Amino acid sequence: MQALWLLSLCYAVAAVAHPVYSSGNLEKRAISEEVFDDFFFYCKYASSADDLYCAYPNGNTLIEEFSNSTTDTQGFIARDDTRREIVVSLRGSTSVEDFAIDSETSLEPYVSPGVVPPPGAMTHTGFLTAWNSVAPGVISVVREQLLEHPGYAIVTTGHSLGGALSSLAGVSMKSNFPVNPVRMYTYGQPRTGNPTYAYFVNDLFGPNAYRFVHAADGVPTEISQAEGYRHHGIEYWQNPDPPSAANTKERAADGEDPTCSDSIPSTGINIDHVFYFGVMVGTPFCTQ
Ligand SMILES: *[C@@H]1O[C@H](CO)[C@@H](O)[C@H](O)[C@H]1NC(C)=O
């Protein structure tokens, strides 16, 4: 009853704050309930990566938790036998090591196991170091899983630093397992690479790269285009609150859109960065 009331409240608010569409701009329409529900679904995996031990990630089977003690990069691999997919979830910034990685913002050539990037592709030094520190292990566990479950899809997901890592992880999965469908769901993801990297992701993923941004979250725009970075597609901007399909718009497919979250000057980590779908990120969804 209460959920129903909340739901109708969401609709009422959405109806009052009627979005203004620029004529003929189809990518700015509100998204479907189905796409919105998927965003919330994969956010629960991202949120659970902050947990020390997640017995049943998002109610599903835990395959392995992984970490590298030097970089302190952590996450888990789960398997969902209903949706028939392997999920790689990467943790956001929680430790001193993580914040050190976040601060290494210089771009360096994109070199990662099994990936053949176009010439000139560059990525954030810290994010690349972090992902590469766990990549060989993650690739080998996913490979074993796919031997037993050959038709399964692969999904990568993460929030904040974990969002940047799940972008790099997504490209690694697509490159190492080109036959399997791969999707990435990122939340509050900072810009991760240069324009060549962004276009590489767009070419590899098309509509299957889902980059969700909550309202005035300042992290996605903190590392600027002026520093040589560019976002890949596709940003889904949920603004204003409350979180709902009606309040979430699909933005430019190529990644950068001055009418998306980039229209708000970045204030870095703020309250909108910490809450996604009304849930404080880090809340575990780890029970059956
Ligand atoms: C952990 O990360 C460090 C630094 O990137 C790397 O040198 C090392 O090989 C990694 N350890 C493992 C077991 O992969």
Coordinates of C-alpha atoms and ligand atoms in Angstrom, one line a residue:
M1 CA 0.0 0.0 0.0
Q2 CA 2.7 2.4 1.0
A3 CA 4.8 1.4 -2.1
L4 CA 1.7 2.1 -4.3
W5 CA 1.2 5.5 -2.6
L6 CA 4.9 6.3 -3.2
L7 CA 4.6 5.3 -6.8
S8 CA 1.5 7.4 -7.5
L9 CA 3.3 10.3 -5.7
C10 CA 6.2 9.9 -8.2
Y11 CA 3.7 10.0 -11.1
A12 CA 2.0 13.1 -9.6
V13 CA 5.2 14.9 -9.2
A14 CA 6.3 14.0 -12.7
A15 CA 3.0 15.2 -14.1
V16 CA 3.3 18.6 -12.3
A17 CA 7.0 19.1 -13.3
H18 CA 6.2 18.4 -16.9
P19 CA 9.4 18.1 -18.8
V20 CA 9.9 20.6 -21.7
Y21 CA 11.0 18.7 -24.8
S22 CA 12.9 20.5 -27.5
S23 CA 10.9 19.7 -30.7
G24 CA 12.0 16.6 -32.6
N25 CA 14.7 15.7 -30.1
L26 CA 13.8 12.1 -29.6
E27 CA 16.7 11.1 -27.3
K28 CA 15.3 13.4 -24.6
R29 CA 12.2 11.5 -24.1
A30 CA 11.6 9.8 -20.7
I31 CA 12.7 6.2 -20.5
S32 CA 10.6 3.2 -20.2
E33 CA 9.8 1.5 -16.8
E34 CA 11.7 -1.5 -18.0
V35 CA 14.9 0.4 -18.6
F36 CA 14.5 2.3 -15.3
D37 CA 13.9 -1.0 -13.4
D38 CA 17.1 -2.5 -15.0
F39 CA 19.1 0.6 -13.8
F40 CA 17.9 0.0 -10.3
F41 CA 18.5 -3.7 -10.5
Y42 CA 22.2 -3.4 -11.5
C43 CA 22.7 -0.5 -9.1
K44 CA 22.0 -3.1 -6.3
Y45 CA 25.0 -5.1 -7.4
A46 CA 27.1 -1.9 -7.6
S47 CA 26.0 -0.9 -4.1
S48 CA 26.8 -4.4 -2.7
A49 CA 30.4 -4.2 -3.9
D50 CA 31.1 -2.1 -0.8
D51 CA 30.2 -5.0 1.4
L52 CA 33.1 -7.0 2.9
Y53 CA 31.3 -10.3 2.1
C54 CA 28.2 -10.5 -0.1
A55 CA 26.8 -14.0 0.2
Y56 CA 24.1 -13.6 -2.5
P57 CA 24.7 -10.6 -4.6
N58 CA 21.3 -9.1 -5.5
G59 CA 19.9 -12.5 -4.5
N60 CA 22.1 -14.4 -6.9
T61 CA 25.0 -16.8 -6.8
L62 CA 28.4 -15.5 -5.7
I63 CA 31.2 -16.9 -7.9
E64 CA 34.1 -15.0 -6.4
E65 CA 35.1 -11.9 -4.6
F66 CA 38.4 -10.5 -5.9
S67 CA 40.8 -7.9 -4.7
N68 CA 44.4 -6.7 -5.2
S69 CA 46.1 -5.7 -1.9
T70 CA 48.4 -3.2 -3.6
T71 CA 45.8 -1.1 -5.4
D72 CA 43.0 -2.2 -3.0
T73 CA 40.7 -2.6 -6.0
Q74 CA 37.8 -4.9 -5.1
G75 CA 34.7 -6.4 -6.4
F76 CA 32.9 -9.7 -7.1
I77 CA 31.6 -11.9 -9.9
A78 CA 28.1 -13.2 -9.6
R79 CA 25.9 -15.5 -11.8
D80 CA 22.2 -15.0 -12.4
D81 CA 20.7 -18.2 -13.8
T82 CA 17.3 -16.5 -14.3
R83 CA 18.6 -13.8 -16.5
R84 CA 21.4 -16.0 -17.7
E85 CA 24.2 -13.6 -17.2
I86 CA 27.6 -13.2 -15.4
V87 CA 27.9 -9.9 -13.5
V88 CA 31.1 -8.2 -12.7
S89 CA 30.7 -5.6 -10.0
L90 CA 33.4 -3.2 -8.9
R91 CA 33.7 -1.2 -5.7
G92 CA 33.7 2.6 -5.6
S93 CA 36.1 4.7 -3.5
T94 CA 36.2 3.8 0.1
S95 CA 39.9 3.5 1.1
V96 CA 43.0 5.7 1.1
E97 CA 44.4 3.7 -1.8
D98 CA 41.2 4.3 -3.8
F99 CA 41.4 8.1 -3.4
A100 CA 45.1 8.0 -4.4
I101 CA 44.0 6.2 -7.6
D102 CA 41.3 8.7 -8.2
S103 CA 43.9 11.5 -8.1
E104 CA 46.1 10.1 -10.8
T105 CA 44.2 12.0 -13.5
S106 CA 46.9 12.1 -16.2
L107 CA 46.0 10.2 -19.3
E108 CA 48.2 7.3 -20.4
P109 CA 48.1 5.0 -23.4
Y110 CA 45.3 2.4 -23.0
V111 CA 46.9 -1.0 -22.6
S112 CA 44.9 -3.8 -21.1
P113 CA 44.9 -7.6 -21.4
G114 CA 43.1 -8.8 -24.5
V115 CA 42.1 -5.3 -25.6
V116 CA 43.1 -3.9 -29.0
P117 CA 42.3 -0.2 -28.8
P118 CA 42.5 2.2 -31.7
P119 CA 45.7 4.2 -32.0
G120 CA 45.7 7.2 -29.6
A121 CA 43.3 5.7 -27.1
M122 CA 44.2 7.1 -23.6
T123 CA 42.7 6.4 -20.2
H124 CA 43.0 7.8 -16.7
T125 CA 46.2 6.5 -15.2
G126 CA 44.8 5.6 -11.8
F127 CA 41.6 3.9 -13.2
L128 CA 43.7 1.8 -15.6
T129 CA 46.2 0.8 -13.0
A130 CA 43.3 -0.3 -10.7
W131 CA 41.4 -2.3 -13.4
N132 CA 44.6 -3.9 -14.7
S133 CA 45.5 -5.0 -11.2
V134 CA 42.5 -7.3 -11.1
A135 CA 41.8 -7.8 -14.9
P136 CA 43.7 -11.1 -15.5
G137 CA 41.9 -12.8 -12.5
V138 CA 38.5 -11.5 -13.5
I139 CA 38.9 -12.6 -17.2
S140 CA 40.0 -16.1 -16.2
V141 CA 37.0 -16.6 -13.8
V142 CA 34.6 -15.3 -16.4
R143 CA 36.2 -17.6 -19.0
E144 CA 35.6 -20.6 -16.7
Q145 CA 32.0 -19.6 -16.1
L146 CA 31.4 -19.2 -19.8
L147 CA 32.7 -22.7 -20.5
E148 CA 29.9 -24.0 -18.2
H149 CA 27.4 -21.5 -19.4
P150 CA 28.3 -20.6 -23.0
G151 CA 25.2 -18.6 -23.9
Y152 CA 25.3 -16.3 -21.0
A153 CA 25.5 -12.5 -21.3
I154 CA 28.1 -10.5 -19.3
V155 CA 27.2 -7.3 -17.4
T156 CA 29.7 -5.0 -15.7
T157 CA 28.6 -2.5 -13.1
G158 CA 29.9 0.0 -10.5
H159 CA 29.4 3.3 -8.8
S160 CA 31.8 6.3 -8.9
L161 CA 35.4 4.9 -9.2
G162 CA 33.6 1.6 -9.6
G163 CA 31.8 3.1 -12.6
A164 CA 35.0 4.0 -14.3
L165 CA 36.4 0.5 -13.6
S166 CA 33.2 -1.1 -14.9
S167 CA 33.6 0.9 -18.1
L168 CA 37.2 -0.5 -18.5
A169 CA 35.9 -3.9 -17.4
G170 CA 33.2 -3.8 -20.0
V171 CA 35.6 -3.2 -22.8
S172 CA 37.8 -6.0 -21.5
M173 CA 34.8 -8.4 -21.5
K174 CA 33.7 -7.4 -25.0
S175 CA 37.3 -7.8 -26.3
N176 CA 38.0 -11.1 -24.6
F177 CA 34.6 -12.6 -25.1
P178 CA 33.4 -11.2 -28.4
V179 CA 30.7 -13.8 -29.0
N180 CA 28.8 -13.1 -25.8
P181 CA 26.5 -10.1 -25.4
V182 CA 28.1 -7.5 -23.0
R183 CA 26.4 -4.6 -21.3
M184 CA 27.7 -2.0 -18.9
Y185 CA 25.7 -0.2 -16.2
T186 CA 27.6 2.7 -14.5
Y187 CA 26.5 5.1 -11.8
G188 CA 28.1 8.4 -11.2
Q189 CA 31.0 7.5 -13.4
P190 CA 33.8 10.0 -13.8
R191 CA 35.1 10.6 -17.3
T192 CA 37.4 7.7 -17.9
G193 CA 39.4 8.4 -21.1
N194 CA 40.1 10.7 -24.0
P195 CA 37.8 11.1 -27.0
T196 CA 39.4 8.1 -28.8
Y197 CA 38.5 5.9 -25.8
A198 CA 35.0 7.3 -25.7
Y199 CA 34.4 6.7 -29.4
F200 CA 35.9 3.2 -29.0
V201 CA 33.3 2.4 -26.3
N202 CA 30.5 3.9 -28.4
D203 CA 31.6 1.7 -31.4
L204 CA 31.8 -1.5 -29.3
F205 CA 28.7 -1.0 -27.3
G206 CA 26.2 1.2 -29.1
P207 CA 23.1 1.3 -26.9
N208 CA 24.5 -1.3 -24.5
A209 CA 26.6 1.2 -22.5
Y210 CA 24.2 2.6 -19.8
R211 CA 25.7 5.5 -17.9
F212 CA 23.3 6.7 -15.2
V213 CA 23.7 10.1 -13.5
H214 CA 21.7 11.2 -10.5
A215 CA 20.6 14.9 -10.6
A216 CA 23.5 17.2 -9.5
D217 CA 26.0 14.4 -8.8
G218 CA 29.3 16.3 -9.4
V219 CA 31.6 13.3 -9.9
P220 CA 30.7 12.6 -13.6
T221 CA 31.8 16.1 -14.6
E222 CA 34.6 16.7 -12.1
I223 CA 37.3 15.5 -14.5
S224 CA 36.7 17.9 -17.3
Q225 CA 36.8 17.9 -21.1
A226 CA 39.4 20.6 -20.9
E227 CA 41.7 18.0 -19.3
G228 CA 41.5 16.0 -22.5
Y229 CA 38.7 13.7 -21.4
R230 CA 35.4 12.7 -22.9
H231 CA 32.4 10.8 -21.8
H232 CA 31.1 7.8 -23.8
G233 CA 27.4 7.2 -24.3
I234 CA 24.8 6.9 -23.2
E235 CA 24.0 9.2 -20.4
Y236 CA 20.7 8.7 -18.6
W237 CA 20.1 11.7 -16.5
Q238 CA 17.7 11.4 -13.6
N239 CA 16.7 14.9 -12.8
P240 CA 14.8 16.1 -10.9
D241 CA 14.0 13.8 -7.9
P242 CA 12.3 11.6 -7.1
P243 CA 13.8 8.8 -9.0
S244 CA 11.4 7.5 -11.6
A245 CA 11.3 6.5 -15.3
A246 CA 9.4 9.8 -16.0
N247 CA 12.2 11.8 -14.4
T248 CA 15.0 10.1 -16.3
K249 CA 16.0 11.2 -19.8
E250 CA 18.1 9.5 -22.4
R251 CA 20.8 11.9 -23.6
A252 CA 23.1 12.2 -26.6
A253 CA 24.2 8.7 -27.8
D254 CA 27.8 9.9 -28.4
G255 CA 28.3 10.7 -24.7
E256 CA 28.6 14.5 -24.3
D257 CA 25.5 16.6 -24.2
P258 CA 25.5 20.2 -22.8
T259 CA 21.9 19.7 -21.7
C260 CA 22.8 16.6 -19.6
S261 CA 24.4 16.6 -16.1
D262 CA 27.2 18.7 -17.6
S263 CA 24.8 21.7 -17.6
I264 CA 25.3 21.9 -13.8
P265 CA 28.8 23.1 -12.7
S266 CA 30.5 20.2 -10.9
T267 CA 30.6 20.3 -7.1
G268 CA 32.4 16.9 -6.9
I269 CA 31.2 14.4 -4.3
N270 CA 27.9 15.6 -3.0
I271 CA 24.7 14.2 -1.6
D272 CA 23.4 13.3 -5.1
H273 CA 26.5 11.2 -5.6
V274 CA 25.9 9.2 -2.5
F275 CA 22.2 8.4 -3.1
Y276 CA 21.0 6.5 -6.2
F277 CA 17.4 5.4 -6.5
G278 CA 16.9 6.7 -3.0
V279 CA 19.4 4.1 -1.7
M280 CA 22.6 5.1 0.0
V281 CA 25.3 3.5 -2.2
G282 CA 27.1 0.9 -0.1
T283 CA 23.9 -0.5 1.2
P284 CA 24.2 -4.3 0.8
F285 CA 21.8 -6.4 -1.3
C286 CA 23.3 -9.7 -0.3
T287 CA 20.6 -12.0 0.9
Q288 CA 18.7 -14.8 -1.0
Ligands
LIG1 C1 48.3 -6.1 -7.9 O1 48.5 -4.8 -8.4 C2 49.9 -4.5 -8.6 C3 50.0 -3.0 -8.9 O2 49.3 -2.7 -10.1 C4 50.5 -5.4 -9.6 O3 51.9 -5.1 -9.8 C5 50.3 -6.9 -9.1 O4 50.8 -7.7 -10.1 C6 48.9 -7.2 -8.8 N1 48.8 -8.5 -8.2 C7 48.2 -9.5 -8.8 C8 48.2 -10.8 -7.9 O5 47.7 -9.5 -9.9

